[in-house]
CSV table of C-alpha atoms in Angstrom, one decimal:
chain,number,residue,atom,x,y,z
A,1,MET,CA,31.0,-9.3,10.9
A,2,PRO,CA,30.1,-12.5,12.8
A,3,ILE,CA,26.4,-13.5,12.7
A,4,ASN,CA,24.3,-14.4,15.7
A,5,ASP,CA,21.7,-16.9,14.7
A,6,GLY,CA,19.3,-15.6,17.3
A,7,ARG,CA,18.7,-18.8,19.2
A,8,LYS,CA,19.5,-18.6,23.0
A,9,GLY,CA,22.1,-21.2,24.0
A,10,ASP,CA,22.8,-22.4,20.5
A,11,PRO,CA,26.1,-21.5,18.8
A,12,PRO,CA,26.0,-19.7,15.5
A,13,GLU,CA,25.7,-22.1,12.6
A,14,ARG,CA,26.0,-22.2,8.9
A,15,MET,CA,22.9,-22.5,6.9
A,16,GLY,CA,22.0,-25.8,5.4
A,17,LYS,CA,22.8,-27.0,1.9
A,18,PRO,CA,20.9,-24.6,-0.5
A,19,VAL,CA,18.4,-25.6,-3.0
A,20,MET,CA,18.1,-23.1,-5.9
A,21,ILE,CA,14.5,-21.9,-6.6
A,22,ALA,CA,12.8,-19.9,-9.1
A,23,GLY,CA,10.7,-17.4,-7.2
A,24,PRO,CA,8.8,-15.6,-9.9
A,25,SER,CA,7.7,-18.7,-11.7
A,26,ARG,CA,6.7,-20.3,-8.5
A,27,ARG,CA,4.5,-17.3,-7.6
A,28,ALA,CA,2.7,-17.7,-10.9
A,29,GLY,CA,2.2,-21.4,-10.0
A,30,TRP,CA,0.6,-20.3,-6.8
A,31,PHE,CA,-1.8,-18.0,-8.6
A,32,ALA,CA,-2.6,-20.7,-11.1
A,33,VAL,CA,-3.2,-23.4,-8.6
A,34,TYR,CA,-5.5,-21.4,-6.4
A,35,GLY,CA,-6.9,-18.7,-8.8
A,36,VAL,CA,-9.5,-17.2,-6.4
A,37,TRP,CA,-9.7,-15.0,-3.4
A,38,LEU,CA,-10.6,-17.2,-0.4
A,39,ALA,CA,-12.0,-16.1,3.0
A,40,LEU,CA,-9.5,-14.9,5.4
A,41,SER,CA,-11.2,-16.6,8.4
A,42,ALA,CA,-9.4,-19.9,8.3
A,43,THR,CA,-8.8,-21.5,11.7
A,44,SER,CA,-5.5,-21.1,13.4
A,45,ALA,CA,-4.0,-22.3,16.6
A,46,TRP,CA,-2.6,-18.8,17.1
A,47,SER,CA,-5.9,-16.8,16.8
A,48,GLY,CA,-6.6,-15.8,20.4
A,49,SER,CA,-9.6,-13.6,21.2
A,50,GLN,CA,-10.5,-10.8,18.8
A,51,LEU,CA,-11.6,-7.6,20.6
A,52,PRO,CA,-13.7,-5.1,18.8
A,53,VAL,CA,-12.0,-2.1,17.3
A,54,GLU,CA,-13.5,1.1,16.0
A,55,PHE,CA,-12.8,2.2,12.4
A,56,GLY,CA,-12.9,5.8,11.4
A,57,GLN,CA,-14.0,7.4,8.1
A,58,LYS,CA,-11.9,6.8,5.1
A,59,ASP,CA,-10.0,9.8,3.9
A,60,VAL,CA,-9.7,9.3,0.2
A,61,HIS,CA,-7.5,11.6,-2.1
A,62,THR,CA,-7.7,11.3,-5.9
A,63,HIS,CA,-4.6,12.1,-7.9
A,64,HIS,CA,-4.9,12.8,-11.6
A,65,VAL,CA,-1.3,12.2,-12.3
A,66,LYS,CA,0.9,9.7,-14.0
A,67,SER,CA,1.9,7.8,-10.8
A,68,VAL,CA,1.8,8.0,-7.0
A,69,VAL,CA,4.2,6.4,-4.6
A,70,GLY,CA,3.3,6.0,-1.0
A,71,PRO,CA,2.1,7.2,1.4
A,72,SER,CA,4.1,7.1,4.5
A,73,VAL,CA,2.0,7.9,7.6
A,74,HIS,CA,2.3,9.3,11.2
A,75,ILE,CA,-0.2,10.0,14.0
A,76,ASP,CA,0.7,12.2,17.0
A,77,GLU,CA,-0.4,11.9,20.6
A,78,LYS,CA,-3.3,14.3,19.9
A,79,GLY,CA,-4.5,12.3,16.9
A,80,PHE,CA,-3.3,14.6,14.3
A,81,ILE,CA,-2.4,12.6,11.1
A,82,ALA,CA,0.5,13.3,8.7
A,83,ALA,CA,1.4,11.7,5.4
A,84,ALA,CA,4.1,12.0,2.7
A,85,TRP,CA,4.1,10.7,-0.8
A,86,VAL,CA,5.6,11.1,-4.3
A,87,GLU,CA,3.6,12.2,-7.4
A,88,GLU,CA,4.9,12.1,-11.0
A,89,ASP,CA,3.2,14.1,-13.6
A,90,LYS,CA,4.6,14.8,-17.1
A,91,ASP,CA,8.0,13.4,-15.9
A,92,VAL,CA,8.2,15.8,-13.0
A,93,ARG,CA,8.5,14.2,-9.6
A,94,THR,CA,7.4,15.9,-6.5
A,95,ILE,CA,7.4,14.9,-2.8
A,96,PHE,CA,4.4,16.2,-0.8
A,97,PHE,CA,3.7,16.3,2.9
A,98,ALA,CA,0.3,17.0,4.5
A,99,LYS,CA,-1.1,17.1,8.0
A,100,SER,CA,-4.7,17.0,9.3
A,101,ASP,CA,-6.2,20.2,10.7
A,102,THR,CA,-8.2,18.2,13.2
A,103,PRO,CA,-7.5,14.9,15.1
A,104,GLY,CA,-8.4,11.9,13.0
A,105,GLY,CA,-8.2,13.8,9.6
A,106,PRO,CA,-8.8,14.5,6.9
A,107,LEU,CA,-5.4,15.8,5.6
A,108,GLY,CA,-5.0,19.5,4.8
A,109,GLN,CA,-3.4,21.2,2.0
A,110,PRO,CA,-0.4,19.4,0.6
A,111,VAL,CA,3.0,21.1,0.8
A,112,ARG,CA,5.9,20.6,-1.5
A,113,VAL,CA,9.0,19.2,0.2
A,114,ASN,CA,11.7,19.0,-2.4
A,115,ASP,CA,13.1,22.2,-4.2
A,116,PRO,CA,11.9,22.4,-7.9
A,117,SER,CA,15.6,21.9,-8.8
A,118,GLU,CA,15.7,18.5,-7.0
A,119,SER,CA,14.4,15.6,-8.9
A,120,PRO,CA,13.6,12.6,-6.8
A,121,TYR,CA,15.1,9.4,-8.0
A,122,TYR,CA,12.9,7.7,-10.6
A,123,ARG,CA,12.6,4.5,-8.6
A,124,GLN,CA,12.0,6.4,-5.3
A,125,GLU,CA,10.0,4.5,-2.7
A,126,SER,CA,7.7,6.3,-0.3
A,127,PRO,CA,9.7,8.8,1.7
A,128,ALA,CA,10.6,7.9,5.2
A,129,LEU,CA,8.7,10.1,7.6
A,130,SER,CA,9.1,10.9,11.2
A,131,LEU,CA,7.8,13.7,13.5
A,132,HIS,CA,9.1,14.9,16.8
A,133,GLY,CA,7.0,17.7,18.4
A,134,ASN,CA,6.7,20.5,15.7
A,135,ASP,CA,9.7,19.1,13.7
A,136,VAL,CA,9.0,17.0,10.5
A,137,PHE,CA,11.7,15.0,9.0
A,138,LEU,CA,11.7,13.0,5.7
A,139,THR,CA,14.5,11.1,3.9
A,140,TRP,CA,14.4,10.4,0.2
A,141,SER,CA,16.6,9.7,-2.8
A,142,LYS,CA,17.5,12.4,-5.3
A,143,THR,CA,18.6,11.7,-8.8
A,144,HIS,CA,22.4,12.1,-8.8
A,145,PRO,CA,23.4,15.3,-10.6
A,146,ASN,CA,26.3,13.3,-12.2
A,147,MET,CA,24.3,10.4,-13.3
A,148,THR,CA,25.4,8.9,-16.7
A,149,PRO,CA,23.9,6.4,-19.0
A,150,ASP,CA,26.3,3.8,-17.8
A,151,LYS,CA,25.3,4.5,-14.2
A,152,PRO,CA,21.5,4.8,-14.4
A,153,PHE,CA,20.8,3.9,-10.8
A,154,SER,CA,22.8,6.6,-9.2
A,155,SER,CA,21.2,8.8,-6.4
A,156,GLU,CA,21.9,10.9,-3.4
A,157,LEU,CA,20.2,10.4,0.0
A,158,ARG,CA,18.7,13.6,1.2
A,159,LEU,CA,17.2,14.7,4.5
A,160,SER,CA,14.4,17.3,4.4
A,161,ARG,CA,13.2,19.0,7.6
A,162,SER,CA,10.5,21.4,8.7
A,163,HIS,CA,10.5,23.3,12.0
A,164,ASP,CA,7.0,24.7,11.8
A,165,GLY,CA,4.9,21.5,11.7
A,166,GLY,CA,5.2,21.0,7.9
A,167,ARG,CA,4.1,24.4,6.7
A,168,THR,CA,7.5,25.1,5.0
A,169,PHE,CA,10.6,23.0,4.4
A,170,ALA,CA,14.2,24.0,4.6
A,171,PRO,CA,16.7,23.1,1.8
A,172,SER,CA,17.5,19.4,2.0
A,173,THR,CA,20.7,18.1,3.5
A,174,LEU,CA,23.0,15.5,1.8
A,175,VAL,CA,23.2,12.4,4.0
A,176,ASN,CA,25.8,10.2,2.2
A,177,ASP,CA,29.4,11.4,2.4
A,178,ASP,CA,31.2,9.2,-0.1
A,179,GLY,CA,30.7,11.5,-3.2
A,180,GLN,CA,30.4,8.5,-5.4
A,181,VAL,CA,28.1,8.3,-8.4
A,182,ILE,CA,26.2,5.2,-7.0
A,183,ASN,CA,22.9,4.4,-5.5
A,184,HIS,CA,22.1,5.6,-2.0
A,185,THR,CA,18.6,4.5,-1.2
A,186,PHE,CA,16.2,1.9,0.4
A,187,ASP,CA,16.5,4.2,3.4
A,188,ALA,CA,14.9,4.2,6.9
A,189,MET,CA,14.7,7.1,9.4
A,190,GLN,CA,13.7,7.3,13.0
A,191,VAL,CA,13.8,10.2,15.6
A,192,ALA,CA,15.0,8.9,19.0
A,193,PRO,CA,13.5,10.1,22.3
A,194,ASP,CA,16.4,12.6,22.7
A,195,GLY,CA,15.6,14.2,19.3
A,196,ALA,CA,18.5,12.7,17.3
A,197,VAL,CA,17.5,11.8,13.7
A,198,HIS,CA,18.9,8.3,12.9
A,199,MET,CA,19.1,7.2,9.3
A,200,ALA,CA,20.0,4.0,7.5
A,201,TRP,CA,20.4,2.9,3.9
A,202,ILE,CA,22.0,0.6,1.4
A,203,ASP,CA,24.9,1.7,-0.8
A,204,GLY,CA,27.9,0.0,-2.6
A,205,ARG,CA,30.6,2.6,-2.1
A,206,GLU,CA,33.2,-0.1,-1.4
A,207,GLY,CA,32.8,-1.6,-5.0
A,208,LYS,CA,32.0,-5.0,-3.8
A,209,LYS,CA,29.7,-7.5,-5.5
A,210,GLU,CA,27.1,-6.9,-2.8
A,211,PRO,CA,26.4,-3.5,-1.1
A,212,GLY,CA,26.6,-2.6,2.6
A,213,THR,CA,24.2,-1.3,5.2
A,214,PHE,CA,25.2,2.3,6.3
A,215,VAL,CA,24.0,4.6,9.1
A,216,ALA,CA,24.3,8.3,10.0
A,217,ARG,CA,22.5,10.7,12.4
A,218,SER,CA,21.9,14.3,12.9
A,219,ALA,CA,21.9,15.8,16.5
A,220,ASP,CA,21.0,19.3,15.3
A,221,GLY,CA,17.5,18.9,13.9
A,222,GLY,CA,18.7,17.9,10.4
A,223,ARG,CA,21.1,20.8,9.7
A,224,THR,CA,24.2,18.6,9.7
A,225,VAL,CA,24.8,14.9,9.4
A,226,THR,CA,27.5,12.7,11.1
A,227,LYS,CA,30.1,10.7,9.3
A,228,ASN,CA,28.6,7.6,7.6
A,229,MET,CA,29.3,4.3,9.2
A,230,LYS,CA,29.0,0.8,7.8
A,231,VAL,CA,27.2,-1.6,10.0
A,232,ASP,CA,27.4,-4.7,7.8
A,233,GLU,CA,28.2,-6.0,4.3
A,234,ASN,CA,26.5,-8.5,2.0
A,235,THR,CA,23.3,-6.7,2.1
A,236,CYS,CA,20.4,-7.7,-0.1
A,237,VAL,CA,20.4,-4.8,-2.6
A,238,CYS,CA,16.8,-3.7,-2.7
A,239,CYS,CA,15.2,-4.8,0.6
A,240,ARG,CA,14.6,-1.6,2.4
A,241,THR,CA,16.2,-1.0,5.9
A,242,ALA,CA,14.1,-0.4,8.9
A,243,LEU,CA,14.7,1.5,12.2
A,244,ALA,CA,13.1,1.7,15.6
A,245,ALA,CA,14.0,3.4,18.9
A,246,SER,CA,13.0,2.4,22.4
A,247,SER,CA,12.1,4.6,25.3
A,248,ASP,CA,15.6,3.9,26.8
A,249,GLY,CA,17.3,5.2,23.6
A,250,THR,CA,18.3,1.9,22.1
A,251,ILE,CA,18.3,2.1,18.3
A,252,TYR,CA,17.4,-1.1,16.4
A,253,LEU,CA,18.2,-1.7,12.7
A,254,ALA,CA,17.0,-4.4,10.4
A,255,TRP,CA,17.8,-5.4,6.9
A,256,ARG,CA,18.0,-8.5,4.8
A,257,LYS,CA,21.4,-10.2,4.6
A,258,ILE,CA,22.9,-12.6,2.1
A,259,LEU,CA,24.5,-15.6,3.6
A,260,ASP,CA,26.4,-18.4,1.8
A,261,GLY,CA,24.5,-20.1,-0.9
A,262,ASN,CA,22.2,-17.1,-1.6
A,263,VAL,CA,20.4,-17.8,1.7
A,264,ARG,CA,18.4,-14.5,2.5
A,265,GLU,CA,17.7,-13.8,6.2
A,266,ILE,CA,16.3,-10.8,8.1
A,267,VAL,CA,18.8,-9.7,10.7
A,268,VAL,CA,18.7,-7.1,13.5
A,269,SER,CA,21.5,-5.0,15.0
A,270,ARG,CA,21.2,-2.6,17.9
A,271,SER,CA,23.1,0.5,19.3
A,272,ILE,CA,23.1,1.3,22.9
A,273,ASP,CA,25.3,4.4,22.7
A,274,GLY,CA,23.1,6.6,20.5
A,275,GLY,CA,24.3,5.2,17.1
A,276,GLU,CA,28.0,5.4,17.7
A,277,ASN,CA,28.3,1.7,17.4
A,278,PHE,CA,26.1,-1.2,16.4
A,279,SER,CA,26.2,-4.9,17.6
A,280,ARG,CA,26.8,-7.8,15.3
A,281,PRO,CA,23.6,-8.8,13.5
A,282,THR,CA,21.2,-11.4,14.8
A,283,ILE,CA,19.2,-13.7,12.5
A,284,VAL,CA,15.5,-13.3,13.4
A,285,GLY,CA,13.7,-16.2,11.7
A,286,ASN,CA,16.3,-18.8,10.5
A,287,ASP,CA,14.2,-19.1,7.4
A,288,ARG,CA,16.9,-20.7,5.2
A,289,TRP,CA,15.2,-18.9,2.2
A,290,VAL,CA,17.4,-19.6,-0.8
A,291,TYR,CA,16.7,-16.9,-3.5
A,292,PRO,CA,19.1,-16.0,-6.3
A,293,ALA,CA,18.0,-12.3,-6.5
A,294,CYS,CA,16.7,-9.5,-4.3
A,295,PRO,CA,13.1,-10.0,-3.3
A,296,HIS,CA,12.5,-6.3,-2.7
A,297,ARG,CA,10.5,-6.9,0.5
A,298,PRO,CA,11.6,-5.1,3.7
A,299,ALA,CA,11.1,-6.0,7.4
A,300,SER,CA,9.3,-3.9,9.9
A,301,LEU,CA,10.3,-3.0,13.5
A,302,GLY,CA,8.5,-1.9,16.7
A,303,VAL,CA,9.3,-1.7,20.4
A,304,ASP,CA,6.9,-1.3,23.5
A,305,ARG,CA,7.4,0.2,26.8
A,306,GLN,CA,8.9,-2.9,28.5
A,307,GLY,CA,11.5,-3.1,25.8
A,308,ARG,CA,10.1,-6.0,23.8
A,309,LEU,CA,11.3,-5.7,20.2
A,310,TYR,CA,9.0,-6.9,17.4
A,311,VAL,CA,9.9,-7.9,14.0
A,312,ALA,CA,7.5,-8.6,11.0
A,313,TRP,CA,8.7,-9.8,7.7
A,314,TYR,CA,8.1,-11.7,4.5
A,315,THR,CA,9.9,-14.9,3.6
A,316,GLU,CA,9.3,-18.1,1.5
A,317,GLY,CA,11.6,-20.3,3.7
A,318,ALA,CA,13.1,-23.6,3.0
A,319,ASP,CA,9.6,-25.0,2.0
A,320,GLU,CA,9.1,-22.3,-0.7
A,321,THR,CA,5.9,-21.1,0.9
A,322,PRO,CA,5.3,-17.3,0.8
A,323,ALA,CA,4.3,-16.1,4.3
A,324,ILE,CA,4.3,-13.2,6.7
A,325,TYR,CA,5.8,-13.8,10.1
A,326,LEU,CA,6.3,-12.1,13.4
A,327,ALA,CA,8.9,-12.7,16.1
A,328,TYR,CA,9.9,-10.8,19.2
A,329,SER,CA,12.9,-10.4,21.5
A,330,ASP,CA,13.0,-9.6,25.3
A,331,ASP,CA,16.8,-9.2,25.4
A,332,LYS,CA,17.4,-6.3,23.1
A,333,GLY,CA,17.6,-8.4,19.9
A,334,SER,CA,20.1,-10.9,21.1
A,335,THR,CA,17.7,-13.8,20.7
A,336,PHE,CA,14.3,-14.2,19.2
A,337,SER,CA,11.1,-16.1,19.9
A,338,GLU,CA,9.8,-18.7,17.7
A,339,LYS,CA,8.4,-17.1,14.5
A,340,HIS,CA,4.6,-17.2,14.1
A,341,GLN,CA,2.7,-16.8,10.8
A,342,LEU,CA,0.1,-14.0,10.4
A,343,ASN,CA,-1.4,-14.7,7.0
A,344,ARG,CA,-4.2,-17.2,6.9
A,345,SER,CA,-5.7,-17.3,3.4
A,346,LYS,CA,-4.7,-20.4,1.5
A,347,GLY,CA,-5.5,-19.0,-1.9
A,348,THR,CA,-3.6,-15.7,-2.1
A,349,PHE,CA,-0.1,-14.5,-2.1
A,350,PRO,CA,0.8,-12.4,1.0
A,351,ASP,CA,3.2,-9.5,0.6
A,352,HIS,CA,4.8,-6.2,1.9
A,353,PRO,CA,4.1,-6.4,5.6
A,354,GLN,CA,4.3,-3.2,7.7
A,355,MET,CA,3.9,-3.0,11.5
A,356,ALA,CA,3.3,-0.4,14.2
A,357,VAL,CA,3.6,-1.0,18.0
A,358,ASP,CA,2.5,1.2,20.9
A,359,GLN,CA,4.0,1.5,24.3
A,360,GLU,CA,1.5,-0.9,25.7
A,361,GLY,CA,2.4,-3.7,23.3
A,362,ARG,CA,-0.6,-3.4,21.0
A,363,VAL,CA,0.6,-4.6,17.7
A,364,VAL,CA,-0.9,-3.8,14.3
A,365,VAL,CA,0.3,-5.4,11.0
A,366,VAL,CA,-0.9,-4.5,7.5
A,367,TRP,CA,0.0,-6.4,4.3
A,368,GLU,CA,-1.2,-7.2,0.8
A,369,GLU,CA,-3.0,-10.4,-0.2
A,370,GLN,CA,-2.6,-10.9,-4.0
A,371,SER,CA,-4.7,-13.2,-6.3
A,372,PRO,CA,-4.6,-13.3,-10.0
A,373,VAL,CA,-7.2,-10.6,-10.4
A,374,ARG,CA,-7.1,-8.6,-7.1
A,375,ARG,CA,-4.6,-6.9,-4.6
A,376,GLU,CA,-6.2,-6.6,-1.2
A,377,VAL,CA,-5.0,-4.7,1.9
A,378,VAL,CA,-5.6,-6.4,5.2
A,379,VAL,CA,-5.0,-5.8,8.8
A,380,SER,CA,-4.4,-8.0,11.9
A,381,TYR,CA,-3.7,-6.8,15.4
A,382,SER,CA,-2.7,-8.1,18.9
A,383,VAL,CA,-3.6,-6.6,22.3
A,384,ASP,CA,-1.4,-9.1,24.3
A,385,ARG,CA,2.0,-8.2,23.1
A,386,GLY,CA,2.1,-10.5,20.2
A,387,GLY,CA,0.7,-13.5,22.1
A,388,SER,CA,-2.4,-13.8,19.7
A,389,PHE,CA,-3.6,-12.0,16.7
A,390,SER,CA,-7.0,-11.1,15.3
A,391,ILE,CA,-8.4,-12.7,12.1
A,392,PRO,CA,-7.1,-10.5,9.1
A,393,MET,CA,-9.7,-7.9,7.9
A,394,LYS,CA,-9.9,-6.5,4.4
A,395,LEU,CA,-9.5,-2.6,4.2
A,396,ASN,CA,-9.5,-1.6,0.6
A,397,GLU,CA,-12.3,-1.1,-2.1
A,398,LYS,CA,-10.3,-0.9,-5.3
A,399,ASN,CA,-7.1,-2.8,-6.0
A,400,GLY,CA,-4.9,-1.8,-3.2
A,401,GLN,CA,-1.2,-2.0,-2.5
A,402,THR,CA,1.8,-0.7,-0.5
A,403,PRO,CA,0.0,-0.4,2.9
A,404,THR,CA,1.6,1.4,5.7
A,405,VAL,CA,0.7,2.0,9.3
A,406,ALA,CA,1.5,4.2,12.5
A,407,VAL,CA,0.1,4.2,16.0
A,408,ASN,CA,0.2,6.7,18.9
A,409,GLN,CA,0.3,5.9,22.6
A,410,GLN,CA,-3.4,6.3,23.1
A,411,GLY,CA,-4.0,3.3,20.8
A,412,THR,CA,-5.2,5.2,17.8
A,413,VAL,CA,-3.9,3.7,14.5
A,414,VAL,CA,-3.6,5.3,11.1
A,415,MET,CA,-3.3,3.1,8.1
A,416,GLY,CA,-2.6,4.2,4.5
A,417,TRP,CA,-2.5,2.5,1.1
A,418,LYS,CA,-2.7,3.3,-2.6
A,419,GLU,CA,-5.6,2.1,-4.8
A,420,HIS,CA,-5.8,1.9,-8.6
A,421,ALA,CA,-9.0,3.6,-9.8
A,422,MET,CA,-8.7,4.5,-13.5
A,423,PRO,CA,-8.3,7.1,-14.8
A,424,ALA,CA,-6.7,8.3,-11.5
A,425,HIS,CA,-4.9,7.1,-8.4
A,426,ARG,CA,-6.4,7.1,-5.1
A,427,MET,CA,-4.6,7.5,-1.7
A,428,VAL,CA,-6.5,6.3,1.2
A,429,LEU,CA,-6.1,6.9,5.0
A,430,GLN,CA,-8.1,5.2,7.7
A,431,THR,CA,-7.9,5.3,11.5
A,432,MET,CA,-8.6,2.5,13.9
A,433,SER,CA,-9.0,2.7,17.7
A,434,PHE,CA,-8.3,0.1,20.2
A,435,PRO,CA,-10.8,-0.3,23.1
A,436,SER,CA,-9.7,0.6,26.5
A,437,VAL,CA,-8.2,-2.7,27.7
A,438,GLN,CA,-5.6,-3.8,30.1
A,439,VAL,CA,-2.9,-5.3,27.9
A,440,ALA,CA,-0.8,-8.2,29.2
A,441,GLY,CA,2.2,-7.4,31.4
A,442,GLU,CA,5.8,-8.3,31.2
A,443,GLY,CA,6.5,-11.9,30.2
A,444,SER,CA,3.0,-12.4,28.7
A,445,GLY,CA,2.6,-14.0,25.3
A,446,ARG,CA,2.5,-17.7,24.6
A,447,HIS,CA,5.8,-17.9,22.8
A,448,GLY,CA,8.9,-17.8,24.9
A,449,HIS,CA,12.5,-18.4,23.8
């Protein structure tokens, strides 16, 4: 499939001559050089004004189990919070869902999602979670029933659903239709305004060196799934896919693509016909990051009321500098603005960004900041459709990781992350509310095409 390089008026181009780099050893060098956690208030030309926000009480859950993966979070228009995660205890893996009994939390009693006969894949990431009215949907990978020692990474992609607000879950539905004993994971899921459930994932059913990006959807509340469709090939094998839906029904899909010379670029494709067809992918950042392996770092998507598409992602770029970037598109992902860096600390390693965007264009991005001895979770936000961002603020108390975020249309945000607190794990949720402000209108923001 041809690639759009994402720059208006420029023809698609091949990447420059690659320079091979050694990512893991370079990261160790970063830590050795800086070695300390520095303040996050470094000056930046892209700082803008920082309006006050209100933080809610932290909802902390302690898990005395072997491991916890997640959470994924959601907040509805009334402020009720939902979360999904995976627990492993004595080699038994269980997916849980919980919802708050009151707006703002805390979470209520967890409900088991998977049947006891279904074992989530041992490398399962946090389940993808989406709610639509009283319907709850999760996608997750199940250990393949025919997995063998020579095919240890084999899994099936499953869709779980609840039609009573998460009190009970129906038997899961198989998403992938190839029947092969291979890996079907690194999934994303999004419910469109019309209620259709869209799913994306990575699998190598064609037997090529690099896997492909596939999609499917369900138009009947998760009971059945359409025929799988390949959107693209040469997909980075373990950078999770991302999905977003706009109010006009456009579906956006992001993944990390491998170009000639091991160049790894975040790309975006769109569907304007309800997921029947997807456009050729557009390169978002033109990072020219040469990396000889999968970095295991996904992109994140969001769309506002006026159709601006936002992308947040991690890259090291041609200059080998780890960074979190954001760019946006006002033409349905055909071209993108100049990318702008969100992380500001000079002494830490930024990682794993996740983003949420409300209809008014208020943007919230959370990510990790790692030093040799700490993993912090920070948040930065914009109230002018990505024109400027606040100084990043630390959220966690213990060593934190895998942050996630969601926002409703009233500007109430829920953020979640995991903390290591021996001898147990802690899952932390926290709300954040924007002030009542008039956000900038169409065409605002300092960074045009």
